[in-house]
Coordinates of C-alpha atoms in Angstrom, one line a residue:
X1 CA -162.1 -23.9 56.6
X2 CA -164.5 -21.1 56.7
X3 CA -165.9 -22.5 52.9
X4 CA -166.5 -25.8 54.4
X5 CA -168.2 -24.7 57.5
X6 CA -170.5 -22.1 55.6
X7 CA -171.5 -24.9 53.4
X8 CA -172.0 -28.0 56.0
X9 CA -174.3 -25.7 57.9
X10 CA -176.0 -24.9 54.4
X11 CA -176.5 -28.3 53.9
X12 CA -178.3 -29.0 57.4
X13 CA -180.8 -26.3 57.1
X14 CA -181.7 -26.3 53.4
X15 CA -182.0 -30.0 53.7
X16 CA -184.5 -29.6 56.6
X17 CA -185.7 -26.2 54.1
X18 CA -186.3 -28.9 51.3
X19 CA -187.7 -31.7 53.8
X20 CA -190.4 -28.9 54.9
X21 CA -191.3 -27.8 51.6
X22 CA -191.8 -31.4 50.0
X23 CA -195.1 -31.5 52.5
X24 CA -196.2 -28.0 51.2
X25 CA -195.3 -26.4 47.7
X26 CA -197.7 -25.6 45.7
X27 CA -198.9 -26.3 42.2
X28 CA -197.8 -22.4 41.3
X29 CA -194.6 -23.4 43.0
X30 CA -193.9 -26.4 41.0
X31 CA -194.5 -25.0 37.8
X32 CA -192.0 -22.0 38.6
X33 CA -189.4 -24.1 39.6
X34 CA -189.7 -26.3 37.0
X35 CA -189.1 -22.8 34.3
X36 CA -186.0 -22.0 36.5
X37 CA -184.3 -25.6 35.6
X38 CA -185.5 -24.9 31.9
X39 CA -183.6 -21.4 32.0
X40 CA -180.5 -23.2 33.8
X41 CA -180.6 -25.7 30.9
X42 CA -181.1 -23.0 28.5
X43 CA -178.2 -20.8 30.1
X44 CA -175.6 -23.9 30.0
X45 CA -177.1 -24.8 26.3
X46 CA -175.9 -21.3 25.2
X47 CA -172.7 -21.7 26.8
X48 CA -173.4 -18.6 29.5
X49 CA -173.1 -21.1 33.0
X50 CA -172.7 -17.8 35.0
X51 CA -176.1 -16.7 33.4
X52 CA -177.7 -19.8 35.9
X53 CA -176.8 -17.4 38.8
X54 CA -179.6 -15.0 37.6
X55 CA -182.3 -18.0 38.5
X56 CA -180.7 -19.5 41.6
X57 CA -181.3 -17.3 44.2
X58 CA -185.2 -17.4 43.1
X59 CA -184.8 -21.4 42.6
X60 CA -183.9 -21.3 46.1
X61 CA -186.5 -18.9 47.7
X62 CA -189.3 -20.9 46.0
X63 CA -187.9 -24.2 48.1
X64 CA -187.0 -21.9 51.6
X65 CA -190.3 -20.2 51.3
X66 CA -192.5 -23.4 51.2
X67 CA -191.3 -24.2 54.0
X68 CA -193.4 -22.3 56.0
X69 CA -190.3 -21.4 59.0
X70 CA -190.0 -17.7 59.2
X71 CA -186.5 -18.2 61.6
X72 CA -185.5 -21.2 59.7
X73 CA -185.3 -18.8 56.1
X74 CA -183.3 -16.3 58.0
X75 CA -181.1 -18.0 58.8
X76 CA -180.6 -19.4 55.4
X77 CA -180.6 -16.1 54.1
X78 CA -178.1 -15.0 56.0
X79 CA -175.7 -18.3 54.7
X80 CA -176.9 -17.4 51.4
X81 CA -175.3 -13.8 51.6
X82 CA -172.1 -15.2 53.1
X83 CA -171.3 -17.6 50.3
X84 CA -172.0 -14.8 47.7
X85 CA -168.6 -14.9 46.4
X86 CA -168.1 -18.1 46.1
X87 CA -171.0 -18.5 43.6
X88 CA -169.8 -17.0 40.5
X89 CA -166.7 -19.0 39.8
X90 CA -168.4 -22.0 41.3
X91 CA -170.9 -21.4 38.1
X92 CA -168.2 -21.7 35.9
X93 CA -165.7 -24.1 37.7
X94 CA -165.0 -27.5 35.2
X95 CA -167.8 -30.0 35.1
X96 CA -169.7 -27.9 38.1
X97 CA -172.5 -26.1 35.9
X98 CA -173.5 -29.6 35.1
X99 CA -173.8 -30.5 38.4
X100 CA -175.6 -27.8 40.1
X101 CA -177.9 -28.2 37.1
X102 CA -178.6 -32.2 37.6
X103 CA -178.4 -31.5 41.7
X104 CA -181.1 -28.6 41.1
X105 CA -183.3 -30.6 38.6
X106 CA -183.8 -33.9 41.2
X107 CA -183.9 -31.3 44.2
X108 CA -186.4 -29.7 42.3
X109 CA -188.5 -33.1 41.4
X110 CA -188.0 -34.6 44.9
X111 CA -189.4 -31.8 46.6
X112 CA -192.7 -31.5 44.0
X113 CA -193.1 -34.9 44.1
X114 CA -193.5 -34.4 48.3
X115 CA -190.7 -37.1 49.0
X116 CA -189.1 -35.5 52.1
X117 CA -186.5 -37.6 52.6
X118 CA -185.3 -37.4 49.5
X119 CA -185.7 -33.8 49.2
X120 CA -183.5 -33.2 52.3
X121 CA -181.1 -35.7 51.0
X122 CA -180.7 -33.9 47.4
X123 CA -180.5 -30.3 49.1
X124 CA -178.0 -31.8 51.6
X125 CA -175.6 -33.4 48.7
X126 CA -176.1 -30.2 46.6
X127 CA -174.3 -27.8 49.1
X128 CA -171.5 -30.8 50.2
X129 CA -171.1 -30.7 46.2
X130 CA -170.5 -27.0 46.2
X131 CA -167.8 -27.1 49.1
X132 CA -165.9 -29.3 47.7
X133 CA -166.1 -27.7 44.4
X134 CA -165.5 -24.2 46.3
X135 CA -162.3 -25.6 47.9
X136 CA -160.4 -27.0 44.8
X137 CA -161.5 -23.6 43.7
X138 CA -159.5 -22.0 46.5
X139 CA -156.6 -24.2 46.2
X140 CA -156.4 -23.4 42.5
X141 CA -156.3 -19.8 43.3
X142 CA -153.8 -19.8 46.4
X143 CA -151.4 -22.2 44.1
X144 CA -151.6 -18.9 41.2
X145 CA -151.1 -16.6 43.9
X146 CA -154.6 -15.0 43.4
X147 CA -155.8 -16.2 47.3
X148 CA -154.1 -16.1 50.4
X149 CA -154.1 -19.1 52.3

């Protein structure tokens, strides 16, 4: 319950984080996100998924600081911390690394291409993705005995 919760609020203020952003990133901002999806592709190419956590939290900040809301990227901040340990084996969960990569790479274009509904849509879908991928995840683990439910 508490995974799902963390993420559906997540997805309501990065979406409005992406929807923001779309109307202001910059050229310098574009060009770094785009190296962040080449180092994801890079990372999964290699076959190191968990080496994409290095560039998310930076992936992220690009798109939460563009948005120009002091309160609004505290708050996400805050989320971000809170759904720490969740990130790791999401990296490396069956067919997820894939995912976050595609869900990052048309976030990514949405929001440098200054389509804000789309933007918020794509960051919205991303973290829905991620709880429903967390939750198997927990479920796995409390059927081995490794999680308490």
């Amino acid at each position: 319950e508490e995974i799902i919760e963390l993420y559906h609020i997540r997805a309501v203020l990065e979406g409005l984080a992406a929807r923001l952003a779309a109307a202001n990133l910059t050229e310098t901002n574009a060009r770094a996100l785009r190296k962040y999806i080449g180092e994801m592709e890079s990372a999964l190419q290699q076959g190191h998924p968990e080496k994409m956590l290095k560039v998310n939290r930076p992936f992220h900040d690009i798109i939460y600081k563009a948005a120009n809301s002091p309160l609004l990227y505290k708050y996400i901040i805050s989320l971000y911390v809170q759904t720490a340990r969740y990130r790791g084996p999401l990296s490396t969960w069956p067919g997820r690394p894939d995912g976050i990569l595609a869900e990052h790479r048309a976030l990514a274009e949405a929001v440098i291409a200054g389509d804000a509904d789309q933007a918020e849509r794509l960051a919205r879908a991303h973290h829905e993705n991620n709880a429903q991928a967390a939750v198997k995840l927990a479920e796995s683990l409390a059927k081995e005995g490794i999680l308490a439910t």
